[in-house]
Coordinates of C-alpha atoms and ligand atoms in Angstrom, one line a residue:
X1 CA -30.7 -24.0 -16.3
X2 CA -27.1 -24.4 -15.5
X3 CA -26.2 -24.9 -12.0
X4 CA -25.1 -21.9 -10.3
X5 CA -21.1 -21.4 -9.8
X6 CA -19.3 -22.7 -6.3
X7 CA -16.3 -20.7 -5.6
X8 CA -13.1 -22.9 -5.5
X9 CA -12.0 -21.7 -1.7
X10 CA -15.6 -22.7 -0.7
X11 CA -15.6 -26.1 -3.0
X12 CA -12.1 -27.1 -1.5
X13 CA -14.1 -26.8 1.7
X14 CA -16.9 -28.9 1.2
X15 CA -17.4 -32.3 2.7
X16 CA -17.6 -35.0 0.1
X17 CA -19.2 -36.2 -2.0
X18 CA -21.0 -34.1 -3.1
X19 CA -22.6 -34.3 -6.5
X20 CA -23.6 -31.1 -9.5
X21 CA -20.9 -28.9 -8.3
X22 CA -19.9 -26.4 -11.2
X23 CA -16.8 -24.2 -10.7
X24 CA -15.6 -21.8 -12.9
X25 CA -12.0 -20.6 -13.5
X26 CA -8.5 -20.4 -15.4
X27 CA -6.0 -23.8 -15.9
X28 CA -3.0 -22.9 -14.0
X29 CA -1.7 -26.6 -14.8
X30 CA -2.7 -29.2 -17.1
X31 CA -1.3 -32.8 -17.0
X32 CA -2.4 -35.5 -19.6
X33 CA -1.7 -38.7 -19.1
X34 CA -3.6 -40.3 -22.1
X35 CA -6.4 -42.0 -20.0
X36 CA -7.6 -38.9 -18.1
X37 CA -6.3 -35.1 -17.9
X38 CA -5.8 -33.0 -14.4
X39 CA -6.4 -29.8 -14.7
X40 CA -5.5 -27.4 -11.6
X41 CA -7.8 -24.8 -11.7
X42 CA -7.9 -21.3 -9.9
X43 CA -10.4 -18.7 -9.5
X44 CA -8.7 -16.3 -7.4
X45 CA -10.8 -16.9 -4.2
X46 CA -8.3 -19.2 -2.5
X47 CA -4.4 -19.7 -2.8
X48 CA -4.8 -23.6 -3.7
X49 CA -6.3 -25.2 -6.9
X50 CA -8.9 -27.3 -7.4
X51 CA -7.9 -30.3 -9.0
X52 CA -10.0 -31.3 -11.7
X53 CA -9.8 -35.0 -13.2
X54 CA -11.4 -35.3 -16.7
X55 CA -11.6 -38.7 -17.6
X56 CA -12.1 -40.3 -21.4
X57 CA -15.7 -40.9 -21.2
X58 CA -16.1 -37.3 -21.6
X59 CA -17.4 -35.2 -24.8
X60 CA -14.6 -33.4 -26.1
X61 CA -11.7 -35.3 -24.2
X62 CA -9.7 -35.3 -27.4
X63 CA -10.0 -31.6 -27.1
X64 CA -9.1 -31.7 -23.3
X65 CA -5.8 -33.3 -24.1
X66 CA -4.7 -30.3 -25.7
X67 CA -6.0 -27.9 -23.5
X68 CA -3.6 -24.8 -23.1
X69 CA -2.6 -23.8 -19.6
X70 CA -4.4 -20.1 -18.8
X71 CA -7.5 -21.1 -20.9
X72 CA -10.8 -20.2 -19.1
X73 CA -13.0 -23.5 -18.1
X74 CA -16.3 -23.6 -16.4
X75 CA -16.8 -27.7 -15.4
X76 CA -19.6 -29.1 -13.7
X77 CA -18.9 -32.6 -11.8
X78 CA -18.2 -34.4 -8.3
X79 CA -16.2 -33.5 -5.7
X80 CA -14.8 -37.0 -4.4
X81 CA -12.3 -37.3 -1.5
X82 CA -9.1 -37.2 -3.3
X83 CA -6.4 -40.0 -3.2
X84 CA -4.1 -37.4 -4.4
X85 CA -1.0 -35.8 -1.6
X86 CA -1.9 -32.1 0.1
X87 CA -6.1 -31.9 -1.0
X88 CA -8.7 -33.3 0.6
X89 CA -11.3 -33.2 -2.4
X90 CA -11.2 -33.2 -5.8
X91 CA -13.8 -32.9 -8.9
X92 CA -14.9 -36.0 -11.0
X93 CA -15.4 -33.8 -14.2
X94 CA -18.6 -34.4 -16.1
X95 CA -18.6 -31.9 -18.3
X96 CA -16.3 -29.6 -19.2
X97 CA -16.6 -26.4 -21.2
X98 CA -13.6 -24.4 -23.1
X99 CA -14.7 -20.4 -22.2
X100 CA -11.9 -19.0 -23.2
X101 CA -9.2 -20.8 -25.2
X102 CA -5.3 -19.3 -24.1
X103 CA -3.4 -18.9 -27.4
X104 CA 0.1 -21.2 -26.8
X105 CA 2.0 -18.2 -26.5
X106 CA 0.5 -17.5 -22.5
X107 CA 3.6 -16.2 -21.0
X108 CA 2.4 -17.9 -18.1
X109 CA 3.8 -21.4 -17.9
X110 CA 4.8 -23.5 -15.5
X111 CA 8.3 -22.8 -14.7
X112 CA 8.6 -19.8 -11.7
X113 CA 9.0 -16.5 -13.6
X114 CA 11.2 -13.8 -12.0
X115 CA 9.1 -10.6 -10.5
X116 CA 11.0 -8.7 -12.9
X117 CA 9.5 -10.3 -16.1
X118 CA 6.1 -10.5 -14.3
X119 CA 5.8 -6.7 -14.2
X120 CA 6.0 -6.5 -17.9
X121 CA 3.0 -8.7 -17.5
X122 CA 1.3 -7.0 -14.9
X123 CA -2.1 -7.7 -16.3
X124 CA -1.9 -11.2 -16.6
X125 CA 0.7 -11.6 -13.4
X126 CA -2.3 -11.9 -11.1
X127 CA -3.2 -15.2 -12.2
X128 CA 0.0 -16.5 -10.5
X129 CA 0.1 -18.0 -7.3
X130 CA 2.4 -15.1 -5.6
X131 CA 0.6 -12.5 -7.4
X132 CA -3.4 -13.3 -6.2
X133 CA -1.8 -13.6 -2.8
X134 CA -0.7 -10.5 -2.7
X135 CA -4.1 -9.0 -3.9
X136 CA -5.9 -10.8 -1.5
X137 CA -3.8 -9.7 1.5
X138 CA -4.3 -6.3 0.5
X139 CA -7.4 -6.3 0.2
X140 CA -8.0 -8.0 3.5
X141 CA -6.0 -5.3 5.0
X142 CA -8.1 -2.3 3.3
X143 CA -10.9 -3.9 4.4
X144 CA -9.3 -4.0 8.0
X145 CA -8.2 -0.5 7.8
X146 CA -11.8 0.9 7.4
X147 CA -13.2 -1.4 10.1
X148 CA -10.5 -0.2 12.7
X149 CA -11.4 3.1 12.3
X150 CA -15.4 2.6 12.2
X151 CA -15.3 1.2 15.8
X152 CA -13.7 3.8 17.1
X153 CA -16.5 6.1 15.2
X154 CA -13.6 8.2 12.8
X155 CA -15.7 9.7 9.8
X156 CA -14.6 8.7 6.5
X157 CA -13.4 11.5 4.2
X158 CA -12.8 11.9 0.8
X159 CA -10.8 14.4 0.8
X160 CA -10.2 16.0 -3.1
X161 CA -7.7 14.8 -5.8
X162 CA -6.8 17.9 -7.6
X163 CA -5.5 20.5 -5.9
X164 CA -4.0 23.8 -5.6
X165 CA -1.7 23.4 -2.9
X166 CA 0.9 21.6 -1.8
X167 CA 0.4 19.6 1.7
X168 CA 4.4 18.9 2.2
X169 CA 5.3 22.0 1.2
X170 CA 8.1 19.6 -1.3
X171 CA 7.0 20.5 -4.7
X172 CA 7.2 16.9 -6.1
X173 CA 3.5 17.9 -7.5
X174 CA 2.1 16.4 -10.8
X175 CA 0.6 19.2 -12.9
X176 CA -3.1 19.0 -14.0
X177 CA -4.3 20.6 -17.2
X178 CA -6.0 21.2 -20.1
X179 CA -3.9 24.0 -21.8
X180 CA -1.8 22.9 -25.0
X181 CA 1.2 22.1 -23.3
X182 CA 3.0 22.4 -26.6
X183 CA 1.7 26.0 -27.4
X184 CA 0.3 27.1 -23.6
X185 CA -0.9 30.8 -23.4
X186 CA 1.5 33.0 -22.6
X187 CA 1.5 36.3 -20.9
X188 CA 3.4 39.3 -22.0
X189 CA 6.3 38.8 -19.9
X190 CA 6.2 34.8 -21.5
X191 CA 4.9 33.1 -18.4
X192 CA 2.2 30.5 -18.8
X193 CA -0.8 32.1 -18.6
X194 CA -2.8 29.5 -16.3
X195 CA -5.7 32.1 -16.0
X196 CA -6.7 30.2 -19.3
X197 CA -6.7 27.1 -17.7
X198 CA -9.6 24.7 -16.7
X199 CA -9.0 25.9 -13.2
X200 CA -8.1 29.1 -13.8
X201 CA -5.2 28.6 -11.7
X202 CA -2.7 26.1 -11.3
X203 CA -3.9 22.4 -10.2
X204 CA -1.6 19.3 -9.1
X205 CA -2.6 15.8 -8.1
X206 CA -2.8 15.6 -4.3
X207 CA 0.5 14.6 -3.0
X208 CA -1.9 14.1 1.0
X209 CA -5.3 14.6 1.7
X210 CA -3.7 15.7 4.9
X211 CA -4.6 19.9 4.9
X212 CA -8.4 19.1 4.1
X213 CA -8.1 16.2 7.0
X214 CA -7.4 18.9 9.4
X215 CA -10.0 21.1 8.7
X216 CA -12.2 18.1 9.0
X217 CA -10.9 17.8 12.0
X218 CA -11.7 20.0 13.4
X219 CA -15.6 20.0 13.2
X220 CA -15.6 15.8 13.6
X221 CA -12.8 15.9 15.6
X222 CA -11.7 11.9 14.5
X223 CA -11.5 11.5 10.8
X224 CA -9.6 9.5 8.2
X225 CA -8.7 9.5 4.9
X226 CA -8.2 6.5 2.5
X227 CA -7.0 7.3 -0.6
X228 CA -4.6 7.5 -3.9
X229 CA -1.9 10.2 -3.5
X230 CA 1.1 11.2 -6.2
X231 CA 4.3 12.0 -6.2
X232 CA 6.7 13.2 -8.9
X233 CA 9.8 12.6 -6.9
X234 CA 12.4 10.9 -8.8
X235 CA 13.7 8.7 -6.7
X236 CA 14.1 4.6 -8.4
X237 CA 14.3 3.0 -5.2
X238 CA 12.4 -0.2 -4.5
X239 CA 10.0 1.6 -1.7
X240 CA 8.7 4.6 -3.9
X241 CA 6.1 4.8 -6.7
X242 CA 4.6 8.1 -8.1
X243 CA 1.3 6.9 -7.1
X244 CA 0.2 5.4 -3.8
X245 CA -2.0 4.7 -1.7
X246 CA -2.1 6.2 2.1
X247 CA -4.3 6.2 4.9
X248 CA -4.1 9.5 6.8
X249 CA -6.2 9.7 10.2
X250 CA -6.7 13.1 12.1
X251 CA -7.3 13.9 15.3
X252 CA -8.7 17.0 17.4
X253 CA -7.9 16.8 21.3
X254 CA -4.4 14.8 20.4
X255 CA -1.1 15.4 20.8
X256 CA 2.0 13.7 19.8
X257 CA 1.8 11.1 22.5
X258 CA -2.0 10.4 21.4
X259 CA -0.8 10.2 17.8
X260 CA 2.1 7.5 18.3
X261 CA -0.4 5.2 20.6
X262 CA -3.1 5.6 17.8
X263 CA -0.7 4.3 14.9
X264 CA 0.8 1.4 17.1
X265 CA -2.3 0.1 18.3
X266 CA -3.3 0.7 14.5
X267 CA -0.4 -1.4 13.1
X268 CA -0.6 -4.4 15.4
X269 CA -4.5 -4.3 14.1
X270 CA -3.8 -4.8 11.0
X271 CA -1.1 -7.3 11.3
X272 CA -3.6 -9.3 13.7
X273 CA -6.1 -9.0 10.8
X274 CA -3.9 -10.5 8.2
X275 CA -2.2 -13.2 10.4
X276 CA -6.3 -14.1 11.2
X277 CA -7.6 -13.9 7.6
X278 CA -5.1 -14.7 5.2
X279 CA -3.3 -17.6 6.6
X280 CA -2.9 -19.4 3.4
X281 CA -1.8 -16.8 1.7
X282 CA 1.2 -15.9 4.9
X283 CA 1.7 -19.6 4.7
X284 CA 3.2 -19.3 0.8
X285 CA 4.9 -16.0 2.0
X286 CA 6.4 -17.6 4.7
X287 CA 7.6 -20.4 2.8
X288 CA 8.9 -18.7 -0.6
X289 CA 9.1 -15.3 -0.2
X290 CA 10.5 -15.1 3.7
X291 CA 10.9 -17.6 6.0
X292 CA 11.1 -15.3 8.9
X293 CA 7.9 -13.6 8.2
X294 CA 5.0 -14.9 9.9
X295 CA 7.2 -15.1 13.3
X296 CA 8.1 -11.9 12.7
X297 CA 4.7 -10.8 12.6
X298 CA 3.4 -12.3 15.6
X299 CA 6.1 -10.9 17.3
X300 CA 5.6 -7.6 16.0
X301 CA 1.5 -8.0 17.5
X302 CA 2.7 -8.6 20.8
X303 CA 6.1 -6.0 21.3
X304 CA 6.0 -2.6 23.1
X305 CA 7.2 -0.4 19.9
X306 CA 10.3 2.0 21.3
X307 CA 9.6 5.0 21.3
X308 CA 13.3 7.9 20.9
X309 CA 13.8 11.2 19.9
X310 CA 15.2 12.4 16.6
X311 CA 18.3 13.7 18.9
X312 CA 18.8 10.5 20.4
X313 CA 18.8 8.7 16.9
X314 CA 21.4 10.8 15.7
X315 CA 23.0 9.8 18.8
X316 CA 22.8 6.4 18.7
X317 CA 23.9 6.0 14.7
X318 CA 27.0 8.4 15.7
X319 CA 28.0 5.8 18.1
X320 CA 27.3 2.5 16.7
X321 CA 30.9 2.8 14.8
X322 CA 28.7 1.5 11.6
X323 CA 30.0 3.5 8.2
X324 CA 27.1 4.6 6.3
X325 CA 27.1 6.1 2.6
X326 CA 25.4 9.3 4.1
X327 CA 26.7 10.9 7.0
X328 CA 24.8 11.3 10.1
X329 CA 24.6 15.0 11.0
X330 CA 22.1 16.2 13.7
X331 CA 19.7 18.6 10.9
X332 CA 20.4 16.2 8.5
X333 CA 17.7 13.7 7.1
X334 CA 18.0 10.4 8.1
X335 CA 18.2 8.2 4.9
X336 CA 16.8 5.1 4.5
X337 CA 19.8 3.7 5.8
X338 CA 19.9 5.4 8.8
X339 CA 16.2 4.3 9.1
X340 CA 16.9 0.6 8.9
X341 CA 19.9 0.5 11.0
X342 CA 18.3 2.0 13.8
X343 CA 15.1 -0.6 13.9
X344 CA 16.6 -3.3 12.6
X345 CA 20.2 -3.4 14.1
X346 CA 19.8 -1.1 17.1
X347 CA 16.5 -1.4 18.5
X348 CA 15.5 -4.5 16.3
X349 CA 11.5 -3.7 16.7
X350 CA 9.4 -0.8 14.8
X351 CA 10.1 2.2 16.5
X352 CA 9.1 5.9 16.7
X353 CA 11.4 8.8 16.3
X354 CA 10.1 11.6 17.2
X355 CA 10.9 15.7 17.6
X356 CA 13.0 16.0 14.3
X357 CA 15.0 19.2 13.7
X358 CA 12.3 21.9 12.4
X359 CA 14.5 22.1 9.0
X360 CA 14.0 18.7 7.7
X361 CA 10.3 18.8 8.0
X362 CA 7.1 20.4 6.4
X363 CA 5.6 23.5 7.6
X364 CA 2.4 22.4 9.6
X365 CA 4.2 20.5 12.0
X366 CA 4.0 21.8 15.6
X367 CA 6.7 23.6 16.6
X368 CA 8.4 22.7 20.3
X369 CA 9.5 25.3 23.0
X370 CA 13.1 24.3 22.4
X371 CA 13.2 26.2 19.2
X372 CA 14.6 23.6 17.3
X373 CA 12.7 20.9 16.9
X374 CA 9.3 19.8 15.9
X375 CA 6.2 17.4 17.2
X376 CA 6.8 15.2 14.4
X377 CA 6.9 11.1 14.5
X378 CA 8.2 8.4 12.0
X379 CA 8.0 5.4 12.6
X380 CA 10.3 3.0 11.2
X381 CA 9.6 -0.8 10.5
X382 CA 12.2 -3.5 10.2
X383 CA 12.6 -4.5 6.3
X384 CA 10.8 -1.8 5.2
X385 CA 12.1 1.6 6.9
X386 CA 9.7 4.2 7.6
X387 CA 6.6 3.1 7.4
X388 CA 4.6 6.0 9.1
X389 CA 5.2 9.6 8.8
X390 CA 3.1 12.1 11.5
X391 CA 3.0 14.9 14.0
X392 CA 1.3 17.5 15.7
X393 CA 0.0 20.2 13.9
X394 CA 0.5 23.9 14.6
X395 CA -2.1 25.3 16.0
X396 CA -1.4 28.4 16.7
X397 CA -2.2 31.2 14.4
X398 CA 0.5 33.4 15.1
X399 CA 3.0 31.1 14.7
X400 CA 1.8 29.7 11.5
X401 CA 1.3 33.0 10.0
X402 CA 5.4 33.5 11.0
X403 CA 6.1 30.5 9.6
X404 CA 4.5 31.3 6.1
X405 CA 6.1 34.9 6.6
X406 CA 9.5 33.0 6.8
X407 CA 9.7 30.9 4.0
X408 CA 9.4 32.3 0.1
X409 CA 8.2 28.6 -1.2
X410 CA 5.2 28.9 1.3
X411 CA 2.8 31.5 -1.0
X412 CA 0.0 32.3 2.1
X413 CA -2.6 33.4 0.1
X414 CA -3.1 29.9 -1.4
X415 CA -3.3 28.8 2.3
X416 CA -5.7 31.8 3.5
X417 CA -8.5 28.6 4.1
X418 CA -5.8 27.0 6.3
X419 CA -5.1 29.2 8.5
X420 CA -9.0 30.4 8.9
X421 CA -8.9 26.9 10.6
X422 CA -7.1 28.2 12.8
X423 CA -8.6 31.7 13.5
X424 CA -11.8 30.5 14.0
X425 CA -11.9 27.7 16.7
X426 CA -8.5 26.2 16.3
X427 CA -7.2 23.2 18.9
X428 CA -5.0 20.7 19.2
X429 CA -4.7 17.9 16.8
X430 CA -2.8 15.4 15.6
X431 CA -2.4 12.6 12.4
X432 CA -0.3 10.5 10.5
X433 CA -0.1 9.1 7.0
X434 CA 0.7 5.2 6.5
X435 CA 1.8 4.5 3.1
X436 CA -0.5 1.1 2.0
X437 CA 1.9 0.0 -0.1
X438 CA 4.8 -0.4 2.6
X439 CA 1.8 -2.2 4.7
X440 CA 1.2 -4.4 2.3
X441 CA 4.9 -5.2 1.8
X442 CA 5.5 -5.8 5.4
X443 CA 2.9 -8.3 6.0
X444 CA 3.6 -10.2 2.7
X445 CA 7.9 -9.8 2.6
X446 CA 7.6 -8.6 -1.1
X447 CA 11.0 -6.7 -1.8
X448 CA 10.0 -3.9 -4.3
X449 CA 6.5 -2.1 -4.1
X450 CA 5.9 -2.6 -7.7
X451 CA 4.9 -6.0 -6.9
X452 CA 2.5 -4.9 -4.0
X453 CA 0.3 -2.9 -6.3
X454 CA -1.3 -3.6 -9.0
X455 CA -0.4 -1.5 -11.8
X456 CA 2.7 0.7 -10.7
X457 CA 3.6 3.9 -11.7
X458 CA 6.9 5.0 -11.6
X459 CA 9.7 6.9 -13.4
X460 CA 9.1 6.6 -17.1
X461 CA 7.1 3.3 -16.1
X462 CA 3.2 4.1 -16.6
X463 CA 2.6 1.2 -18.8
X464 CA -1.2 -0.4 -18.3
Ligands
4AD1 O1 5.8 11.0 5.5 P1 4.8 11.5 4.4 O2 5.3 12.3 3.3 O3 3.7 12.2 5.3 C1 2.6 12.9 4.7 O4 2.3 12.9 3.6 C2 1.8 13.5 5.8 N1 0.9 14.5 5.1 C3 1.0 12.4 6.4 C4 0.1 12.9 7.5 O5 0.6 13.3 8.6 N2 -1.2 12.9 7.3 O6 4.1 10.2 3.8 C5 3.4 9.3 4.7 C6 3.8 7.9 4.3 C7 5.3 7.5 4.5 O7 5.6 7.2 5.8 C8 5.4 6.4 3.5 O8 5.0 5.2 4.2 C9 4.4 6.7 2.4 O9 3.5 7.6 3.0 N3 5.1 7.3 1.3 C10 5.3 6.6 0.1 N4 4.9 5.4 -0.3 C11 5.2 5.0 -1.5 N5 5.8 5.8 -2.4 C12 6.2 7.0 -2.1 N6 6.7 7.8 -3.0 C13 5.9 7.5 -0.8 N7 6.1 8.7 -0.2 C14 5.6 8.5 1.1
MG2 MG1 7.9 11.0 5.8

């Protein structure tokens, strides 16, 4: 029987010697210097490598010699101290078998890549050093995400995929089907006739779980969803993708106030979690990707996040004599450049704006007395801009039902199940959606969230 397979993070652990080790994994490096080969080889369960020496004595060492970097090894041996700079152990190969042979054309050679030509080879990219760190981190963090919210006893939801109506109220809504889209039915008057379809109505992928979070809500009073959400906005920037992960709680009995404590303690959770778990992995970060980071981080764990108004943003951007490429207009949205100013120049720590004009934002927020402005909350992140968008939800029939009166995009009959929320039992309650991906880029310092997930979808880009 072959003995059973160490992982490398737990063999790099081990005290030495320690004799009929057997690791398995891929050759990130291999070094031959006639007399014996090093091979550094990764499974994915730790940032560092294993070193492997292989010396002549072994079957197949010709073989060895040659070995392609990528190919797939499972070796059995000792793990000796090592004499070797930056590892304590190292394995005395005595046997080693070829799995998988890389053809010489792996892409993946030695030499640092740029991210760009990575995401071409996004499926072989997370065999790279930056690449499995960022995988680990975010899984750390899902992982993290689900055990804040089960010790403060939020149910889990899963909240549907397909659906028939818009939660923001945007209409950047990916259309599901199974009609010929080349030759749809058609009704007399031309229109597509979606009776025919699977649905027998038209279906989009969720854009937020959000609308059948509140009706959770408001039966388990805490919930949370955790789950993949599209968009088919077109905007190329380095912060959006067409699909994405977000993590929306909801909360009966909570108001604004409730909401913003909830996503700060949240955030400085999560950061806590990764600065705990994945030290290694911040450590490279740090080092290559942004040498401000892990500071950064601890420092975000243990600020007060500011908390201003919408009204006093405006006011602050309108008088800190900086030019920006949109104008600041109070009514107007506040770009990402607005966004970034305001946390990282201004205030320079993540900080909530709250009580945005009633214009700029979707329908279910909670309206405020002044008439003008709405219990909404984003709060924006240094580097990253907003990472969190919330509120307060209306409550109120009466004023929902004048809301859908009011606006032609808002069809009420395809909310009729929303607002029975609200006429049978309604009460206050609040949530917010954090986008996973912009979490995962803030804790790591990647750039561009195509590189903090793993297969990305964006305009014209749905390759893998
Ligand atoms: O601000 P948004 O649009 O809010 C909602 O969807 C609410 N229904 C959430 C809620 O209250 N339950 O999106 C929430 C967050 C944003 O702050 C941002 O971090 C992220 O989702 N996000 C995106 N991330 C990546 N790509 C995109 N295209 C994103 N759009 C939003
Ligand atoms: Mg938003």
């Amino acid at each position: 029987m072959q003995t059973p397979r160490t992982k490398i993070v737990d063999a790099l652990d081990a005290a030495p010697p320690v004799v009929g080790v057997r690791v398995k994994g891929w050759a990130r490096t291999v070094r031959d210097s006639k007399k014996v080969v090093f091979i550094a080889l990764n499974d994915g369960s730790s940032f560092a490598s294993l070193q492997v020496v292989a010396g002549a004595e072994l079957e197949g060492f010709e073989e060895l010699r040659h070995l392609t970097t990528g190919s797939a090894l499972s070796v059995e041996g000792e793990l000796v101290a090592s004499p070797a700079k930056g590892q304590t152990v190292e394995l005395k190969a005595t046997k080693v078998e070829i799995v998988g042979k890389a053809d010489p054309s792996y892409p993946l050679q030695k030499k640092r890549h740029g991210f760009e030509f990575l995401r071409e080879q996004a499926h072989l990219r997370v065999r790279t050093n930056t690449f499995g760190a960022v995988f680990r981190v975010r899984s750390v963090l899902a992982q993290a995400v689900h055990q804040f919210f089960a010790d403060r006893r939020f149910v889990y939801v899963h909240t549907p995929i397909i659906t028939s109506s818009d939660a923001e109220g945007a209409g950047e809504m990916f259309r599901v089907t199974t009609l010929d889209v080349g030759a749809p039915p058609r009704r007399p008057d031309g229109s597509v006739d979606s009776d025919q379809d699977f649905f027998a109505q038209p279906t989009y992928l969720t854009v937020s779980g959000q609308l059948n979070g509140e009706a959770f809500a408001l039966g388990l009073s805490d919930i949370y969803t955790f789950g993949p959400t599209f968009r088919a906005e077109n905007s190329n920037t380095s912060r959006h993708a067409a699909e994405f992960w977000m993590i929306e709680p909801e909360m009966a009995w909570c108001d604004l106030q409730d909401d913003c404590d909830l996503a700060e303690v949240f955030v400085k959770y999560l950061l806590r979690t990764a600065l705990d778990k994945c030290g290694e992995d911040l450590a490279f970060f740090n080092q290559h990707i942004d040498k401000g980071l892990v500071a950064r981080l601890e420092q975000v764990v243990s600020a007060e996040f500011v908390r201003i108004s919408y009204t006093e943003a405006v006011k602050l951007l309108q008088e800190s004599g900086e030019t920006f490429e949109f104008p600041v207009e109070w009514g107007k949205n506040l770009q990402a450049e607005h966004e970034r100013h305001i946390t990282e120049k201004i205030l320079g720590r993540p900080t909530f704006v709250t009580d945005y004009a009633t214009q700029i934002k979707s329908f279910y927020m909670r309206r405020n007395d002044d008439g003008k402005t709405v219990a909404a909350m984003d709060l924006l992140v240094p580097n990253i801009g907003e990472l969190i968008g919330g509120s307060q939800r209306e409550e109120r029939l009466d004023v929902l039902e004048s809301i859908f009166a009011a606006d032609p995009h808002l069809n009420a009959d395809d909310y009729a199940w929303y607002l029975d929320t609200r006429r049978f039992g309604t009460a206050p309650h609040a949530g917010f959606g954090l986008g996973f991906e912009r979490l995962v880029m803030y804790v790591t310092g990647m750039e561009n969230i195509r590189d903090v997930i793993p297969f990305p979808r964006t305009p014209r880009h749905c390759k893998f």
